[in-house]
GROMACS .gro file of C-alpha atoms in nm:
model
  433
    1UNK     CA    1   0.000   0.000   0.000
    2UNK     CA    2   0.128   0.383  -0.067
    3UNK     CA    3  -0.137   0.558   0.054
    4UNK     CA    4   0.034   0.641   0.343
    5UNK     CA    5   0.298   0.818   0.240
    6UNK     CA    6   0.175   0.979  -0.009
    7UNK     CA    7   0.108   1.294   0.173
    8UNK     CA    8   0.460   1.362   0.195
    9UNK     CA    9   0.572   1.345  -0.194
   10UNK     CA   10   0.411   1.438  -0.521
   11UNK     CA   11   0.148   1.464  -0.592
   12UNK     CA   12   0.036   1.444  -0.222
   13UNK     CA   13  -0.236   1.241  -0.219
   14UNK     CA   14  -0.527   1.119  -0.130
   15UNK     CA   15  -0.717   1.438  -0.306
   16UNK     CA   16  -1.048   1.557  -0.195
   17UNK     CA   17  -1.317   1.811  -0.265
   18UNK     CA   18  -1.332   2.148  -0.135
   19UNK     CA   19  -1.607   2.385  -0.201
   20UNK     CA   20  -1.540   2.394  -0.629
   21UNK     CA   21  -1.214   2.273  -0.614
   22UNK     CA   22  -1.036   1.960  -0.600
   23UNK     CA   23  -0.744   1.980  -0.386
   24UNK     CA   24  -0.422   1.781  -0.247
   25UNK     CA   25  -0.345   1.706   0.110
   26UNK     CA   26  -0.183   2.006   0.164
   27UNK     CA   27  -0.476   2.178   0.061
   28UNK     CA   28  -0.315   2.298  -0.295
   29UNK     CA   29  -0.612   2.359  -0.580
   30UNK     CA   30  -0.511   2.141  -0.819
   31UNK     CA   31  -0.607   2.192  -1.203
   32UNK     CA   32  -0.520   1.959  -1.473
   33UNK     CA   33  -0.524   2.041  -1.865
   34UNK     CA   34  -0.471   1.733  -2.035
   35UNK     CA   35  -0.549   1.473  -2.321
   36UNK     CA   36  -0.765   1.150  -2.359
   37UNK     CA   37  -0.547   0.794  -2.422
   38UNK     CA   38  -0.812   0.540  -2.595
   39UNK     CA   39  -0.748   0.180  -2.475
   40UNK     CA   40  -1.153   0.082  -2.540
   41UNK     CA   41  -1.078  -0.076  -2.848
   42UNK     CA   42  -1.114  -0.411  -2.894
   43UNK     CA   43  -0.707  -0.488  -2.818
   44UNK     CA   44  -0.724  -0.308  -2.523
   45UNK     CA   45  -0.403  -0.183  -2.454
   46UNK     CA   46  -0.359   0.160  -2.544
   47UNK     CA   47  -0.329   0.289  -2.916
   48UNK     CA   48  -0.016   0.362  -3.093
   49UNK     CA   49   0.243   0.149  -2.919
   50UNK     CA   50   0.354  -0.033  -3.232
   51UNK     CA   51   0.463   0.325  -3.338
   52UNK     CA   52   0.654   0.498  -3.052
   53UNK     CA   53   0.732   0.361  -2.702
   54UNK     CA   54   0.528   0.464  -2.395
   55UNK     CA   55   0.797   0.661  -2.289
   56UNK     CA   56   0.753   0.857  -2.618
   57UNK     CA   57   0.428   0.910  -2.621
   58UNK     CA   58   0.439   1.046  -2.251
   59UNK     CA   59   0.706   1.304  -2.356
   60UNK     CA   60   0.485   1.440  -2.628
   61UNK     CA   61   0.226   1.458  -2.402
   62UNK     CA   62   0.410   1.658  -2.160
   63UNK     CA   63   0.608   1.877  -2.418
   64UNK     CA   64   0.292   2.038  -2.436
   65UNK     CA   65   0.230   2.110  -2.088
   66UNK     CA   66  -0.109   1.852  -2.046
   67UNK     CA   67  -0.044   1.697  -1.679
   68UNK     CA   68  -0.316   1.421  -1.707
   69UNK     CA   69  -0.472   1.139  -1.925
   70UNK     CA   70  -0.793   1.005  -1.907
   71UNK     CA   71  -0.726   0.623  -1.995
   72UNK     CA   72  -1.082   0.468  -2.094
   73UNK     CA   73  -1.079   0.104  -2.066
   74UNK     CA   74  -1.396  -0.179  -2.121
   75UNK     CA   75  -1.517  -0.379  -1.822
   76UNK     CA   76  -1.481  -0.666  -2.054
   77UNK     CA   77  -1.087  -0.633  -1.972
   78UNK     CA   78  -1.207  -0.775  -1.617
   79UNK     CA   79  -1.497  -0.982  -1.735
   80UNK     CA   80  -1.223  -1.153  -1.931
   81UNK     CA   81  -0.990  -1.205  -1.607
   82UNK     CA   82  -1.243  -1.360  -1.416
   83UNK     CA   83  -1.373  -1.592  -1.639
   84UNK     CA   84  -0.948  -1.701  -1.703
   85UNK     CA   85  -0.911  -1.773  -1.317
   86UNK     CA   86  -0.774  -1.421  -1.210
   87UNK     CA   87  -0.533  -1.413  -1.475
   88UNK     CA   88  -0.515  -1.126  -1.741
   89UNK     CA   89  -0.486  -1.178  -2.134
   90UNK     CA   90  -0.142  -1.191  -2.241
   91UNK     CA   91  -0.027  -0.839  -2.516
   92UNK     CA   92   0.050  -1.162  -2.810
   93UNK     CA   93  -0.341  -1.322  -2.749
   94UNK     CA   94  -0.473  -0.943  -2.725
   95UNK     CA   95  -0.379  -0.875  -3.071
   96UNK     CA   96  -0.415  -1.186  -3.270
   97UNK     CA   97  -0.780  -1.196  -3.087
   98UNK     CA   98  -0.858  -0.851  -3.220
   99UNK     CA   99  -0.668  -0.816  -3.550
  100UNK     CA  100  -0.639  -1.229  -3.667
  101UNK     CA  101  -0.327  -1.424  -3.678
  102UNK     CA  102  -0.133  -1.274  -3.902
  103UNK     CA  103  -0.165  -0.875  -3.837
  104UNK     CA  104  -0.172  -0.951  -3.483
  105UNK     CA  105   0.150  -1.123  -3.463
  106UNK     CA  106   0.272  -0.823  -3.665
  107UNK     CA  107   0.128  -0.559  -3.421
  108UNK     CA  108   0.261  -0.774  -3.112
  109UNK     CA  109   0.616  -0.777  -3.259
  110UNK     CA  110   0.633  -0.380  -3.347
  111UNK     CA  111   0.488  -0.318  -2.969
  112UNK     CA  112   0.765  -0.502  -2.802
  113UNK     CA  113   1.027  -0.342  -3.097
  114UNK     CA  114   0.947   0.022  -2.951
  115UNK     CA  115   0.922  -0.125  -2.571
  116UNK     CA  116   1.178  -0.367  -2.512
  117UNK     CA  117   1.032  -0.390  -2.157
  118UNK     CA  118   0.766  -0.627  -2.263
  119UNK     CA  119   0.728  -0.959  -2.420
  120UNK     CA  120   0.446  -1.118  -2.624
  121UNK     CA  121   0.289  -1.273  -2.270
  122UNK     CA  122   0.294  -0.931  -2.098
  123UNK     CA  123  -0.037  -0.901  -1.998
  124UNK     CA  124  -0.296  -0.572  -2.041
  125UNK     CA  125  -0.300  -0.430  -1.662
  126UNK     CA  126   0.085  -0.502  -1.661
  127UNK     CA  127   0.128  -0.293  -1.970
  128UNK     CA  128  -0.086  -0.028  -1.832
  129UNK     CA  129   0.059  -0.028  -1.470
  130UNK     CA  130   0.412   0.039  -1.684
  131UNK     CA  131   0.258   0.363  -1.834
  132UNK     CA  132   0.125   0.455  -1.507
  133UNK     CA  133   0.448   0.471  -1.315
  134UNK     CA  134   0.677   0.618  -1.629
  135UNK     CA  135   0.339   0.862  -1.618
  136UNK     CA  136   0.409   0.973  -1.270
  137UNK     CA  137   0.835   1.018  -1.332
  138UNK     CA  138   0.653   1.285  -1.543
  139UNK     CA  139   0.409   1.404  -1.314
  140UNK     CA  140   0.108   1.361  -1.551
  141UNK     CA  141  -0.176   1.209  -1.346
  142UNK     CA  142  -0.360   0.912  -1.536
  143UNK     CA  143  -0.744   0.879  -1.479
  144UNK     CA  144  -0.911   0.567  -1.551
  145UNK     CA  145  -1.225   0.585  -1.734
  146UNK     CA  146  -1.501   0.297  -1.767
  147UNK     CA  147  -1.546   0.381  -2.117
  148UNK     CA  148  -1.747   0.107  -2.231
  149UNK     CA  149  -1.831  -0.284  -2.122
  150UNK     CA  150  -1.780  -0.406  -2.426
  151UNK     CA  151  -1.466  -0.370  -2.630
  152UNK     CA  152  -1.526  -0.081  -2.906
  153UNK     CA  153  -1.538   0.180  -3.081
  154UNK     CA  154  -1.787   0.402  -2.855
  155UNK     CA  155  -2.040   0.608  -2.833
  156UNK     CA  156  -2.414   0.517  -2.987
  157UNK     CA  157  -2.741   0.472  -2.904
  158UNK     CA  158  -2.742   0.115  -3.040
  159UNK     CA  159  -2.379  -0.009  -2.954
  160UNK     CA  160  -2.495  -0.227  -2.637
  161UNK     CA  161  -2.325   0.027  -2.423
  162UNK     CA  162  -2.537   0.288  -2.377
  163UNK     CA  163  -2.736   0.223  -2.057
  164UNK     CA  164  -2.766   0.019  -1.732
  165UNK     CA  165  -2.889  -0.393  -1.877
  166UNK     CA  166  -2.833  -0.278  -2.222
  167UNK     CA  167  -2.716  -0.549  -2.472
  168UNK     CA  168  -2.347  -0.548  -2.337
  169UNK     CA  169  -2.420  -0.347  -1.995
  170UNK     CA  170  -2.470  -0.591  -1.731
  171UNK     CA  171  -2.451  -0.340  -1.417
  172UNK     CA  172  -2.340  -0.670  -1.193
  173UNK     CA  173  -2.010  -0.686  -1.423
  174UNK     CA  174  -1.966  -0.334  -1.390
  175UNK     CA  175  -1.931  -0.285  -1.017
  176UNK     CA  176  -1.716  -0.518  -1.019
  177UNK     CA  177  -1.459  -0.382  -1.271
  178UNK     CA  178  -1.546  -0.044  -1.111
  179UNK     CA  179  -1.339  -0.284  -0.795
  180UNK     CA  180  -1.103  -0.459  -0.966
  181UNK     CA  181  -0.989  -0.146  -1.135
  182UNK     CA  182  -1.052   0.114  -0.776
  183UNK     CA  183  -0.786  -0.157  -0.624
  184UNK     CA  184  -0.509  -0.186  -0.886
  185UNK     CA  185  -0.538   0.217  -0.844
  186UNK     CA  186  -0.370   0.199  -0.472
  187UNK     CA  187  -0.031   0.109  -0.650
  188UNK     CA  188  -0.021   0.385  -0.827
  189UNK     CA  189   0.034   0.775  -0.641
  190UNK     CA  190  -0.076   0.949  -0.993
  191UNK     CA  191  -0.421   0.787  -1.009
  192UNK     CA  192  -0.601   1.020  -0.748
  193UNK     CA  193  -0.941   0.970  -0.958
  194UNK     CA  194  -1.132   0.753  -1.159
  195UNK     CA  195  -1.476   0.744  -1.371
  196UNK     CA  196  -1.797   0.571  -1.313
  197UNK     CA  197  -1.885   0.585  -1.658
  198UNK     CA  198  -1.864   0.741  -1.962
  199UNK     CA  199  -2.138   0.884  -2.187
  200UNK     CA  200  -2.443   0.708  -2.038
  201UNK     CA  201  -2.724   0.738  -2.324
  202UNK     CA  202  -3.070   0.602  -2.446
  203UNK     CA  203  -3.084   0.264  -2.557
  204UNK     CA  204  -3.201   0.190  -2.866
  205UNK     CA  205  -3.166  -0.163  -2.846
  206UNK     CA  206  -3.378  -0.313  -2.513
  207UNK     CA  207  -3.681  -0.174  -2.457
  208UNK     CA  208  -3.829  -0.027  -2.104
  209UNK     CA  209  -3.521   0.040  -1.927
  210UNK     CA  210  -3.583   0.326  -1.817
  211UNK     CA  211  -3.402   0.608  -1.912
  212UNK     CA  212  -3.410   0.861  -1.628
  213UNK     CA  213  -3.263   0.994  -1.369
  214UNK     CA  214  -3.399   0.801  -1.082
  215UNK     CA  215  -3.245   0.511  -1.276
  216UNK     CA  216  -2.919   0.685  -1.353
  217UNK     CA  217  -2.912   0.792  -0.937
  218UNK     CA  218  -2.974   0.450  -0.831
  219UNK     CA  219  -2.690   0.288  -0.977
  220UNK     CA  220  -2.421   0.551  -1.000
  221UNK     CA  221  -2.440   0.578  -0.628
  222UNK     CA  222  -2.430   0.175  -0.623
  223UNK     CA  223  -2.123   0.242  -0.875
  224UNK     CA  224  -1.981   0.513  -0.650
  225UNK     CA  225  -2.064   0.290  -0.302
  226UNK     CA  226  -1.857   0.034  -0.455
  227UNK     CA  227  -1.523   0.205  -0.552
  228UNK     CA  228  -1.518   0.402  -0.207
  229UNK     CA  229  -1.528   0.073  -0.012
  230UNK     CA  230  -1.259  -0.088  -0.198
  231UNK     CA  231  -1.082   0.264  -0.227
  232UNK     CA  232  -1.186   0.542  -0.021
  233UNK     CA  233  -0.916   0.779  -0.097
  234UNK     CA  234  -0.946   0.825  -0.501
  235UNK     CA  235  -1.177   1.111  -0.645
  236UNK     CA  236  -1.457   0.992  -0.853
  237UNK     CA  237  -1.596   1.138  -1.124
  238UNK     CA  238  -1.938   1.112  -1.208
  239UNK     CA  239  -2.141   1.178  -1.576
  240UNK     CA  240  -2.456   1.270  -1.642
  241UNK     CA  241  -2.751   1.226  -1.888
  242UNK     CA  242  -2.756   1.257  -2.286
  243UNK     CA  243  -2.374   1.084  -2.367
  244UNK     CA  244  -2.247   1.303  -2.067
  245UNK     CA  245  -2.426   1.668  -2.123
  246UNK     CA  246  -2.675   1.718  -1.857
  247UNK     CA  247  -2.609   1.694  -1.484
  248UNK     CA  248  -2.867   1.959  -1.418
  249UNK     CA  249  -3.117   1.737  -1.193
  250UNK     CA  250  -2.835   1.703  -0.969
  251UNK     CA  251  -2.635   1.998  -0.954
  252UNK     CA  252  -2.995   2.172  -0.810
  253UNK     CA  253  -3.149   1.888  -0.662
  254UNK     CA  254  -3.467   1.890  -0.822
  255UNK     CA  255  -3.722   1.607  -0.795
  256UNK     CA  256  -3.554   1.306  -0.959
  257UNK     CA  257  -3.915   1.178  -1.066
  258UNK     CA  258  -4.024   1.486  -1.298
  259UNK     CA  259  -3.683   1.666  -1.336
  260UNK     CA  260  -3.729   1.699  -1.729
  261UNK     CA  261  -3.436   1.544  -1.974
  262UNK     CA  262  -3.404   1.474  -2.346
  263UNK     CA  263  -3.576   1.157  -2.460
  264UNK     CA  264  -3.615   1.045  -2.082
  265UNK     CA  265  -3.875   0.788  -2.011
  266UNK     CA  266  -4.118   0.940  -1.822
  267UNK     CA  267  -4.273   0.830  -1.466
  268UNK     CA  268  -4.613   0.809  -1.494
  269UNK     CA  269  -4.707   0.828  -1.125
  270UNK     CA  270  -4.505   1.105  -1.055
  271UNK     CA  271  -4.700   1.359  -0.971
  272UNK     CA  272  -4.884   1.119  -0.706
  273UNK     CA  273  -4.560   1.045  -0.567
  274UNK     CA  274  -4.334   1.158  -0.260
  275UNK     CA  275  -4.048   1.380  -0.430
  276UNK     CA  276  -3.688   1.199  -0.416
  277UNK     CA  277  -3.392   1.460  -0.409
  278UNK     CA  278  -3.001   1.337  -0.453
  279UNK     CA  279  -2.869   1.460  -0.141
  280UNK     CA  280  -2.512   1.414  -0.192
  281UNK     CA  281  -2.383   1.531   0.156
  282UNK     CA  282  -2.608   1.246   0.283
  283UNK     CA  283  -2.300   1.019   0.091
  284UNK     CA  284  -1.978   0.899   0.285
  285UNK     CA  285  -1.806   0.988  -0.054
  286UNK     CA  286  -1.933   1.301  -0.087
  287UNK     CA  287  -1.605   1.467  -0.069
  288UNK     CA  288  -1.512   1.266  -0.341
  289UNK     CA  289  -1.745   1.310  -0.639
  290UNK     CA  290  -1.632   1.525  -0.928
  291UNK     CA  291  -1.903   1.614  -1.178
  292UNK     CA  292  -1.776   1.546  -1.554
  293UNK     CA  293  -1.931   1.730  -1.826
  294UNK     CA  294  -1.931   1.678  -2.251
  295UNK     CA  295  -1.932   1.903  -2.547
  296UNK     CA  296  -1.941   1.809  -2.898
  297UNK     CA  297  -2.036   2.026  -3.166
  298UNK     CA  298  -2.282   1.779  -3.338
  299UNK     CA  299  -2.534   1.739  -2.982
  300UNK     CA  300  -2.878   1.578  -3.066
  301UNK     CA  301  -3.004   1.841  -2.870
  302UNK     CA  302  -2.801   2.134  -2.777
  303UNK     CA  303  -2.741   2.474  -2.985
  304UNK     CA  304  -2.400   2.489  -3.019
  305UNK     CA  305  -2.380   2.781  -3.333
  306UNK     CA  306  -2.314   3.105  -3.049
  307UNK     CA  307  -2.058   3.067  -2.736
  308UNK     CA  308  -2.328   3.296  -2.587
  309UNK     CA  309  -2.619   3.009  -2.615
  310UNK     CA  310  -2.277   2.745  -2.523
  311UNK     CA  311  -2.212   2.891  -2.189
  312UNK     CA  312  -2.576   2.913  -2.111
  313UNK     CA  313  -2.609   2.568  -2.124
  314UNK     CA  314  -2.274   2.472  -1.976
  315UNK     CA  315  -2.399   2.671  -1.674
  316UNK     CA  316  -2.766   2.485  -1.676
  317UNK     CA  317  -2.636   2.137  -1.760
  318UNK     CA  318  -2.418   2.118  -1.421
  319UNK     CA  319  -2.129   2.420  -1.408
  320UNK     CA  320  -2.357   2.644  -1.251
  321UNK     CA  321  -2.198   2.367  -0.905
  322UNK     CA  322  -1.890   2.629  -0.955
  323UNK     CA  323  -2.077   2.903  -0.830
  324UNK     CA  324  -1.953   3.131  -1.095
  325UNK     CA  325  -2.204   3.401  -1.240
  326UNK     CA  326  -2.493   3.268  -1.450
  327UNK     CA  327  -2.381   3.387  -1.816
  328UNK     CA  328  -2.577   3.689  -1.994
  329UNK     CA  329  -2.768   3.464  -2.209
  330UNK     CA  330  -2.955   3.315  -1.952
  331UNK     CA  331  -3.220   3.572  -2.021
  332UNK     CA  332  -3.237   3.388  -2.405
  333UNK     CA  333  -3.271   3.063  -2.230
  334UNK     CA  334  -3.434   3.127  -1.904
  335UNK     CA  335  -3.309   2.818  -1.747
  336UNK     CA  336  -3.030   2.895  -1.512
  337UNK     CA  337  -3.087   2.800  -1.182
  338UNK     CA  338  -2.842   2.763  -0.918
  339UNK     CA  339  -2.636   2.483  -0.768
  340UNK     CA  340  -2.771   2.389  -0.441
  341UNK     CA  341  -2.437   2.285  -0.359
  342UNK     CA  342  -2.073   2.373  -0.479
  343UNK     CA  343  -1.873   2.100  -0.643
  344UNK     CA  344  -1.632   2.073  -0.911
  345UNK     CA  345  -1.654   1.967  -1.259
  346UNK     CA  346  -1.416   1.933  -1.531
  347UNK     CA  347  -1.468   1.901  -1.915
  348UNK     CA  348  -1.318   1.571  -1.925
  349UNK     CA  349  -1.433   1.539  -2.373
  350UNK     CA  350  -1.478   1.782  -2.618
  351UNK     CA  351  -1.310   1.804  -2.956
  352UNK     CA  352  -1.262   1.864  -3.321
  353UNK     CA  353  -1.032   1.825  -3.595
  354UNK     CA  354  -0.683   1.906  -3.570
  355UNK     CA  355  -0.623   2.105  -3.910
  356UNK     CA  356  -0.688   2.475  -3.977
  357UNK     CA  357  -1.035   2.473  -3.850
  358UNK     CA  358  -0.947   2.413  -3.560
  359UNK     CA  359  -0.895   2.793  -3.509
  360UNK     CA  360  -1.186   2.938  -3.619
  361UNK     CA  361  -1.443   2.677  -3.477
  362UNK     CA  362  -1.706   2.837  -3.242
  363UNK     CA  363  -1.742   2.542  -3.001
  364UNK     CA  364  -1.365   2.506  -2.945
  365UNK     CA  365  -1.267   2.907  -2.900
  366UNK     CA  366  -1.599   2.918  -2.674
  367UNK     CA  367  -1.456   2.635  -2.443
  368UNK     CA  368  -1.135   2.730  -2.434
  369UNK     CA  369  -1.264   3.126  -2.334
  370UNK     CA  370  -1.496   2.948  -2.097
  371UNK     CA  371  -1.225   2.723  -1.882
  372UNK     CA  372  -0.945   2.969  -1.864
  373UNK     CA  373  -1.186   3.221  -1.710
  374UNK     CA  374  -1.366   2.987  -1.444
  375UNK     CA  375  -1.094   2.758  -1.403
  376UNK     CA  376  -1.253   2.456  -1.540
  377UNK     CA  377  -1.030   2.126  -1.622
  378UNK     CA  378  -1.040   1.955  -1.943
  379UNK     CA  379  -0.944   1.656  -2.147
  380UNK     CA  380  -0.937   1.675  -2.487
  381UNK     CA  381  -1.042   1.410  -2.732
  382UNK     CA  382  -0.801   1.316  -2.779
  383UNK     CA  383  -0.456   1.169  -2.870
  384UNK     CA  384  -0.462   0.894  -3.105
  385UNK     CA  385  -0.369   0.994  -3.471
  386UNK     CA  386  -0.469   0.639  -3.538
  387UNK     CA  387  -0.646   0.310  -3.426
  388UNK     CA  388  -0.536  -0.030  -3.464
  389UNK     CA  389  -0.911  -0.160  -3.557
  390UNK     CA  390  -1.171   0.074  -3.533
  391UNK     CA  391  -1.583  -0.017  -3.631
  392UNK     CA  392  -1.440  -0.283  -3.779
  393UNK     CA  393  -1.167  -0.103  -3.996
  394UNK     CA  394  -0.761  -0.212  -3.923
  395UNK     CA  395  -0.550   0.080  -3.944
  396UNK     CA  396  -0.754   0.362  -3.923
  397UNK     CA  397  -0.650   0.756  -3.938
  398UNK     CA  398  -0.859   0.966  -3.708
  399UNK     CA  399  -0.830   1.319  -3.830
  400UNK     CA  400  -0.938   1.467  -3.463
  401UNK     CA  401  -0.593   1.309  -3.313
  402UNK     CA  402  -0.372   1.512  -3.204
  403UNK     CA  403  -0.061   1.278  -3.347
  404UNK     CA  404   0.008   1.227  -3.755
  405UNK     CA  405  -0.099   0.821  -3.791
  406UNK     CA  406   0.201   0.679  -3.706
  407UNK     CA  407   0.255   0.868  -3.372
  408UNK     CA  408   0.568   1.054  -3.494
  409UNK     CA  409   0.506   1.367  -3.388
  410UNK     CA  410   0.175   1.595  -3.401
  411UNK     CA  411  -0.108   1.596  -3.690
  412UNK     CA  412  -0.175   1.978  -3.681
  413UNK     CA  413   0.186   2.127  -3.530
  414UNK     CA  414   0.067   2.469  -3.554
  415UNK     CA  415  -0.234   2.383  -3.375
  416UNK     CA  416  -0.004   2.252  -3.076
  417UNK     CA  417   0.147   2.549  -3.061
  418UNK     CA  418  -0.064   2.827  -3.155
  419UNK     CA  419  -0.397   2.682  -2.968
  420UNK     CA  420  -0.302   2.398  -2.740
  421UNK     CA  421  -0.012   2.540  -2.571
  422UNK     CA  422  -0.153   2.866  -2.483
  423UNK     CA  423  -0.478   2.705  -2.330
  424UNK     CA  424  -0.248   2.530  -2.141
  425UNK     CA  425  -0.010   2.773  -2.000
  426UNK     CA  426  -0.366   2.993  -1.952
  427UNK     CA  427  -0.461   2.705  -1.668
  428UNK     CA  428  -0.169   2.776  -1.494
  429UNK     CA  429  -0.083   2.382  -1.496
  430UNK     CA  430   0.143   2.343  -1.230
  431UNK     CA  431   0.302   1.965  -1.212
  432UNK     CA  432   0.403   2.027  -0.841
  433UNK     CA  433   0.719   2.029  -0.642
   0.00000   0.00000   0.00000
């Protein structure tokens, strides 16, 4: 265990909530500005390994100035463990399960090429555990995020993913990865936090499950009851409605039975019923909960064409728990109400293409205006140039990566320094001492 002294070195854990902010044991605010690191895919170990080592990778990453990576793994990684006895899949049977024989063999061979440290029966946690600790010689935090149960490409209303008993969600499995995953965390002094799940949307697939927020309460607090007994020290961060948009029901405690949503199934009875509130204080964990917050520019269901209309709904869908000043155009919208409570919550995906674009797009200058000036931390989506299977394609180019496709060096370089570096040093990012 190295909990214990942790206090006493970086990055001076365990971290806890205070008011808005998140903060170390020495009562430091701490803000991180960083990147997301898929490792959902169906291999899942992290992308772009076969093209530079983790060591590498990590450098770029902090050549930048980004001091944390949200990870997102599947549960399936510890579905797959406990069905093999408590033992993990080896990095060789990984690949040649996800890409075939042939490619996979290939793939396995250029991993262990750029990271001598591993062999073909390396297994998935020990290859992650690796880039955790050369993380922290960095000091860039890594947060763990459940990104999906089953192994893919995510997020859609009809992947299996999308919502508590959907096709591939079976919430038993879950909780337990949420453990498996809240106990591997002790060994590691950067991971201070970690998700309960990412994106959580309508189901298109099962019928009557009830999307709402009674049903979204009910088992993140079973998620977040779970990770605090196995690790009470780590932060947990906790999404929302609509593939992570809308916290709103929460962050003002309104009536979980008629609080309205998009597309929620509705509770008939409501009205007839006894209100039920989230009361997070009520919570032993309620120091611990970080709200985390989306933004795409193509939302089913938000306006995202004027940063005034943006910040509007930023501050309605769950930022108004900074306590900062309800923006101007919440006269348009006239649906601002307060937090009930003050919590923090971070921007943990939003992003766009990494080409010229990049610098005139409304969503992107409007988030970047809206974190420096509140003080909001972010993870951008996200770092992976290319994938080594993704829906089903081998060896595909993602044009929103931040690295060119074989993870030489950056996609859009004067994006990384014209747009990412100044957002950076404008969060006054401090790695610690």
């Amino acid at each position: 265990m190295v909990r214990a002294e942790n206090a006493t070195r970086w990055p001076y854990g365990p971290f806890s909530t205070r008011g808005r902010d998140i903060v170390n044991s020495r009562g430091d605010v701490i803000t991180w500005a960083g990147v997301n690191w898929p490792m959902s895919g169906e291999t899942m170990i992290p992308e772009g390994l076969e093209w530079a080592s983790a060591e590498e990778i990590l450098d770029m990453v902090g050549s930048v100035g980004w001091n944390v990576i949200r990870m997102g793994y599947a549960i399936q990684m510890i579905d797959e463990i406990r069905a093999r006895g408590g033992v993990d899949v080896s990095l060789e049977s990984a690949m040649t399960t996800a890409l075939g024989a042939a490619n996979g063999t290939k793939v396995t061979t250029a991993i262990i090429a750029k990271n001598p440290i591993w062999t073909p029966q390396t297994t998935r946690f020990k290859i992650w555990s690796d880039i955790a600790r050369i993380a922290a010689s960095k000091r860039i935090f890594i947060h763990p995020d459940v990104h999906v149960s089953k192994a893919q490409w995510c997020c859609s209303h009809t992947d299996g993913n999308a919502w508590f008993e959907d096709t591939h969600f079976n919430t038993t499995n879950w909780k337990r990865g949420l453990a498996y995953v809240a106990d591997w965390a002790k060994n590691h002094t950067n991971i201070v936090s970690m998700s309960l799940r990412n994106e959580l949307r309508e189901s298109w697939n099962v019928p009557n499950l009830s999307y709402n927020w009674q049903t979204l309460v009910g088992n993140m607090t079973a998620g977040a009851d779970v990770i605090h007994s196995v690790n009470p020290d780590i932060l947990i961060t906790w999404s929302g409605m609509q593939f992570s948009e809308d916290l709103s029901a929460l962050t003002t405690r309104k009536n979980l039975l008629t609080a309205p949503c998009y597309k929620c199934t509705a509770i008939r009875d409501a009205n007839r019923r006894q209100p039920v509130y989230f009361d997070l204080a009520s919570h032993p964990w309620a120091n611990k909960i970080v709200w985390e917050l989306h933004l795409y520019p193509m939302s089913e269901d938000l306006d995202t064409g004027t940063c005034r209309i943006i910040e509007a709904e930023l501050y309605r869908n769950g930022f108004n728990a900074l306590g900062i000043t309800p923006p101007a155009a919440c006269n348009v919208t006239s649906d601002c109400p307060p937090a009930q409570r003050l919590t923090p919550v971070i921007l943990s995906e939003f992003g766009h293409s990494q080409d010229p674009s990049l610098n005139a797009d409304t969503v992107q200058l409007c988030l970047a205006d809206f974190t420096q000036r509140n003080n909001v931390s972010w993870m951008m989506w996200s770092l992976a140039g290319s994938y080594r299977v993704r829906s089903g394609v081998q060896g595909m180019a993602d044009t929103w990566g931040l690295t060119n496709y074989n993870w030489t060096g950056w996609q859009f370089p004067q994006g990384i320094d014209t747009f990412w570096k100044p957002w950076v040093q404008a969060m006054h990012v401090a790695k610690g001492t």
